[in-house]
Amino acid sequence: MDLEDKNLQKPLLPSSDTVVVPLPEASPKKSGIIKNAVFKIGGIECATCASSIESSVRNLPGIINVAVSILQGQVLVRYTPEIINVKEIKEAIEDSGFQVEMLDLQDIAVCRLRIKGMACTSCSESIERSLMMVDGVKKAVVGLAIEEARIHFDPSVTNPEQLIQAVDSAGFEADIISSGDEMNKVHLKIEGLSSETEGRYIQAALESTSGVSHVELDLPGSTVTIIYDPDLTGPRSLIECIQGAGHGSHFYKASLCAPPRHRENARLDETRIYRNQFLWSCMFSIPVVMFSMVFPMLHPFGDWLNSRIYNMLTLGMVLRWILCTPVQFIIGRRFYIGSYHALKRGSANMDVLVALGTNAAYFYSVYTVMKAITSDAFQGQDFFETSVMLISFILLGKYLEVVAKGKTSDALAKLVGLAPDTAFLLDLDSDGSMISEMEISTQLIQRNDVIKILPGAKVPVDGVVIRGQSHVNESMITGEATPVAKRPGDKVIGGTMNENGCLLVKATHVGSETALSKIVQLVEAAQMARAPVQKLADRISRFFVPMVVVAAIITWLGWFIPGEAGVYPKRWIPKAMDTFELALQFGISVLVVACPCALGLATPTAVKAVVFDKTGTLTVGKPFVVSTMRFSNVPVQELCDMAAAAEAYSEHPLAKAVVEHAKNLRHQYGSTIAPSLDTKDFQAHPGTGVSVTIGNRKVLVGNKRLMLDANIELSHEVEYYITGAEQLARTCILVAIEGKIVGAFAVTDPVKPEAERVVSFLSSMHISSIMVTGDNWATAAAVAKEVGIHSVFAETDPLGKAEKIKELQMKGVTVAMVGDGINDSPALAAADVGMAIGAGTDVAIEAADIVLIKSNLEDVVTAIDLSRKTLSRIRLNYVWALGYNVLGLPIAAGILFPFTGIRLPPWLAGACMAASSLSVVCSSLLLQSYRKPLHVQDNQDDIHYSNSV
């Protein structure tokens, strides 16, 4: 076959909504000016439409590449304006039968920034607003979980430096991750580099290399970062270029080096800072609380703390003031900075609330200290403890948020780590004979390299088999539990496991083009998305803060002005106070009592549909023999022992299922020792089965094709059994002895015992069940029928699974995804609620929101029911918190004071605020009495073995 076939250039896994068609043109750097044109197309409905547009545009002269976004209905074309113009491209698309609704002639560049200091969705919203205010920015998306911003901008109007300044003006730090098409990047360490002149010489040599688009040299670290086009060059060619740049007495040696771990280092630093701030805050706040609330009630500490230093100033006041001040202005400095930037943008976030509440508490307390010094009858109460307690608890919450947020990025690191570290590179001559073999780093593999993959090794990159036969486990991509047979001409995917044969593979997709890299990009894209419900708390805070401040000012003026005018009697004013101080106490009480701690809660939505993966989720995840049939008088145990002896030398999963079945059958009959059978002449027949001589009898174990190849007749009884097994999506393994079929096994990946009842219970909860699997339609339909699922999507890759989730969400359906494999991770991240099976892969578990530890599907029902109960509790807590504010604000404003003489001093307002938070916590603790709604006996390991004899 022609291994240079253009079909091999088609990506094995395209991006989530874009199909990129690379064209064998010269590097953009070599072709002069390159421009982008974005067309809005009407009528794009499927991949066929996208292919039609691609084929009409890519054959035009001067086209660099084409990207079709099916979901957005857009086409991005990179072209050379000296050769072709926009009008010609537009006419070519119209000739394909599509209407061009909008034309955007601006160049669009993409810049990725790493953001530091984000703590909530309000932070990400603020950064987005700040970026969108920059001229030339078309779109800005900030991902809180991965601490990254992705900006689409016009490079003729703005640049990455201005984008960083916009982030800085919002009060956050930013660093450039990438600018433009920097997906294929390599970091190299250069030995022998001693001067700036040599560095410029190497940089010039690299920049003159075809396919290199950017070179960044770090002279102090002797490293170089190169962005390249994998169609034109690769890491090994770049290393050779550097080493070939040596001249005279200057020789250079280049090797791979690890890229800087900016994100991980920044996350660790942020975690350490919050932890240290919280611990330092506790060192000061705990003594303040003890001096304020505990020691005054204990003798003789109470007398000691209440001892007067001067006038009404006590020792306790001085100690609390001294200990509170560092917490307020040093440890709590970040809240002042956050408030400044928020107010500068004309908005209010939780930092503003914290700064207002703590400053009101602190400065009123300072006022009471000053008043106590100047008066011999003042009876005011400070509440320094309110300030330090607020700051300490908020820092604890921030620390826990940062720790939890940091775990999200671990899923991406584990995805990348699935590829092997090294691979065996072969050098072949024109006849295909091996000249040399060497072990190299996987990162050094270039397109068209020939790689040898040994049994039990992972496939390093995407490619096509040119020699050898084997079975490859591709469950991570397709969800298919049974390994796939591979022969010359078949494609293999990087990160999958080669099982039992040696393969020679020609690399077709490397770097960011591999299926594994595409999955990483899908997960990143899903994590960049943000559900609208996440903005609820900050929306409330945005309006709540100004309302509270206005209410506090009105309260102060409402008491101060009438007091000065003599509207209310002087006897209402407590001893040693005047109208200003009384009004100030009421105003501060309103400000403190209304601090909305409960508004930081996220409100979940009600799940309306649950999407199940098949393999390993609805099914056990590995093949088992579920039925045995005899077609002769051979005893069933002898039949199983003969088949197991034949399959013992095979590494195929179906063979292992037969051997395991024979072992279990012996246990049922009370025997634990396998019979010793004389086997010889074992031969594996790829794709059909095995043959072996046991004693003096020739035994064949395999599928129908093996029997027909051996000219063994299939009776009507055998044909009927095979047909019945296929209708149930079972694999039929036939056993022939001396040219006659004596028995058969039906092998399948059995459905979990609890699956049917779980689907039925979900239906009773008015939740629809959907199956999305990479397996074939026959197997998917059989499993769906067995468990009671009516909506099935089969033969779906990870891209398709994530898109099915998006389709449901676009219809307004809140979707939960249940999966276990790496191929499920994009869908788990994209779903409103991702549930990972506990026995699944680490990547799937970290991409999910909920992990079902016992791997039992009944916990899907438990998770949804518990979420509903939690949502009900959150609503109750909201009612309680808002009701508390509705009642507490008027009392704090002094509405009862004229009638009852009851007023709420600031220290009591702070206590009420703490009591409100405590009541919400106690209300939530009632969920500990929760009981599961569905109990299914956990008999997953007890697979039923039937013997039809």
mmCIF file of N, CA and C in Angstrom, residues 208-244:
data_model
loop_
_atom_site.group_PDB
_atom_site.id
_atom_site.type_symbol
_atom_site.label_atom_id
_atom_site.label_comp_id
_atom_site.label_asym_id
_atom_site.label_seq_id
_atom_site.Cartn_x
_atom_site.Cartn_y
_atom_site.Cartn_z
ATOM 1 N N SER A 208 16.303 30.447 10.356
ATOM 2 C CA SER A 208 16.409 30.235 8.914
ATOM 3 C C SER A 208 15.963 28.834 8.501
ATOM 4 N N THR A 209 15.682 27.976 9.482
ATOM 5 C CA THR A 209 15.239 26.616 9.190
ATOM 6 C C THR A 209 13.778 26.613 8.753
ATOM 7 N N SER A 210 13.500 25.894 7.709
ATOM 8 C CA SER A 210 12.125 25.806 7.210
ATOM 9 C C SER A 210 11.215 25.174 8.251
ATOM 10 N N GLY A 211 10.066 25.822 8.516
ATOM 11 C CA GLY A 211 9.103 25.292 9.474
ATOM 12 C C GLY A 211 9.196 25.898 10.848
ATOM 13 N N VAL A 212 10.270 26.653 11.141
ATOM 14 C CA VAL A 212 10.422 27.298 12.448
ATOM 15 C C VAL A 212 9.744 28.667 12.399
ATOM 16 N N SER A 213 8.804 28.889 13.326
ATOM 17 C CA SER A 213 8.066 30.158 13.325
ATOM 18 C C SER A 213 8.505 31.094 14.441
ATOM 19 N N HIS A 214 9.117 30.580 15.502
ATOM 20 C CA HIS A 214 9.537 31.453 16.607
ATOM 21 C C HIS A 214 10.656 30.776 17.389
ATOM 22 N N VAL A 215 11.631 31.571 17.773
ATOM 23 C CA VAL A 215 12.756 31.079 18.582
ATOM 24 C C VAL A 215 12.951 32.028 19.748
ATOM 25 N N GLU A 216 12.975 31.489 20.951
ATOM 26 C CA GLU A 216 13.204 32.295 22.159
ATOM 27 C C GLU A 216 14.396 31.709 22.904
ATOM 28 N N LEU A 217 15.453 32.497 22.992
ATOM 29 C CA LEU A 217 16.700 32.027 23.583
ATOM 30 C C LEU A 217 16.871 32.595 24.981
ATOM 31 N N ASP A 218 17.196 31.733 25.933
ATOM 32 C CA ASP A 218 17.478 32.140 27.311
ATOM 33 C C ASP A 218 18.967 31.926 27.556
ATOM 34 N N LEU A 219 19.750 32.982 27.393
ATOM 35 C CA LEU A 219 21.199 32.845 27.518
ATOM 36 C C LEU A 219 21.651 32.438 28.915
ATOM 37 N N PRO A 220 21.121 33.077 29.990
ATOM 38 C CA PRO A 220 21.581 32.663 31.332
ATOM 39 C C PRO A 220 21.321 31.180 31.614
ATOM 40 N N GLY A 221 20.197 30.673 31.159
ATOM 41 C CA GLY A 221 19.885 29.266 31.405
ATOM 42 C C GLY A 221 20.370 28.338 30.321
ATOM 43 N N SER A 222 20.964 28.888 29.246
ATOM 44 C CA SER A 222 21.442 28.098 28.094
ATOM 45 C C SER A 222 20.343 27.194 27.538
ATOM 46 N N THR A 223 19.146 27.730 27.431
ATOM 47 C CA THR A 223 18.035 26.969 26.880
ATOM 48 C C THR A 223 17.408 27.750 25.729
ATOM 49 N N VAL A 224 16.719 27.051 24.868
ATOM 50 C CA VAL A 224 16.038 27.666 23.743
ATOM 51 C C VAL A 224 14.675 27.010 23.580
ATOM 52 N N THR A 225 13.662 27.843 23.323
ATOM 53 C CA THR A 225 12.308 27.366 23.078
ATOM 54 C C THR A 225 11.960 27.643 21.624
ATOM 55 N N ILE A 226 11.542 26.585 20.924
ATOM 56 C CA ILE A 226 11.313 26.687 19.482
ATOM 57 C C ILE A 226 9.882 26.268 19.173
ATOM 58 N N ILE A 227 9.192 27.094 18.392
ATOM 59 C CA ILE A 227 7.858 26.764 17.905
ATOM 60 C C ILE A 227 7.999 26.420 16.428
ATOM 61 N N TYR A 228 7.443 25.256 16.046
ATOM 62 C CA TYR A 228 7.725 24.748 14.699
ATOM 63 C C TYR A 228 6.486 24.115 14.084
ATOM 64 N N ASP A 229 6.560 23.922 12.774
ATOM 65 C CA ASP A 229 5.513 23.244 12.019
ATOM 66 C C ASP A 229 5.933 21.790 11.844
ATOM 67 N N PRO A 230 5.181 20.822 12.420
ATOM 68 C CA PRO A 230 5.601 19.420 12.334
ATOM 69 C C PRO A 230 5.564 18.858 10.920
ATOM 70 N N ASP A 231 4.879 19.548 9.996
ATOM 71 C CA ASP A 231 4.885 19.091 8.604
ATOM 72 C C ASP A 231 6.232 19.320 7.933
ATOM 73 N N LEU A 232 7.002 20.265 8.474
ATOM 74 C CA LEU A 232 8.235 20.665 7.804
ATOM 75 C C LEU A 232 9.501 20.306 8.571
ATOM 76 N N THR A 233 9.412 20.192 9.875
ATOM 77 C CA THR A 233 10.600 19.880 10.667
ATOM 78 C C THR A 233 10.181 19.182 11.951
ATOM 79 N N GLY A 234 11.153 18.895 12.808
ATOM 80 C CA GLY A 234 10.870 18.196 14.057
ATOM 81 C C GLY A 234 11.989 18.394 15.052
ATOM 82 N N PRO A 235 11.828 17.879 16.285
ATOM 83 C CA PRO A 235 12.826 18.113 17.330
ATOM 84 C C PRO A 235 14.221 17.615 16.973
ATOM 85 N N ARG A 236 14.313 16.423 16.358
ATOM 86 C CA ARG A 236 15.651 15.898 16.035
ATOM 87 C C ARG A 236 16.333 16.760 14.981
ATOM 88 N N SER A 237 15.565 17.245 14.010
ATOM 89 C CA SER A 237 16.147 18.121 12.989
ATOM 90 C C SER A 237 16.636 19.424 13.602
ATOM 91 N N LEU A 238 15.904 19.919 14.601
ATOM 92 C CA LEU A 238 16.313 21.160 15.259
ATOM 93 C C LEU A 238 17.577 20.947 16.085
ATOM 94 N N ILE A 239 17.672 19.793 16.747
ATOM 95 C CA ILE A 239 18.900 19.470 17.497
ATOM 96 C C ILE A 239 20.087 19.393 16.545
ATOM 97 N N GLU A 240 19.886 18.743 15.381
ATOM 98 C CA GLU A 240 20.959 18.655 14.392
ATOM 99 C C GLU A 240 21.346 20.033 13.878
ATOM 100 N N CYS A 241 20.342 20.922 13.749
ATOM 101 C CA CYS A 241 20.634 22.290 13.288
ATOM 102 C C CYS A 241 21.520 23.017 14.291
ATOM 103 N N ILE A 242 21.225 22.858 15.582
ATOM 104 C CA ILE A 242 22.028 23.521 16.616
ATOM 105 C C ILE A 242 23.439 22.956 16.632
ATOM 106 N N GLN A 243 23.543 21.644 16.591
ATOM 107 C CA GLN A 243 24.872 21.027 16.629
ATOM 108 C C GLN A 243 25.652 21.324 15.348
ATOM 109 N N GLY A 244 24.925 21.487 14.247
ATOM 110 C CA GLY A 244 25.598 21.816 12.993
ATOM 111 C C GLY A 244 26.023 23.269 12.901
#
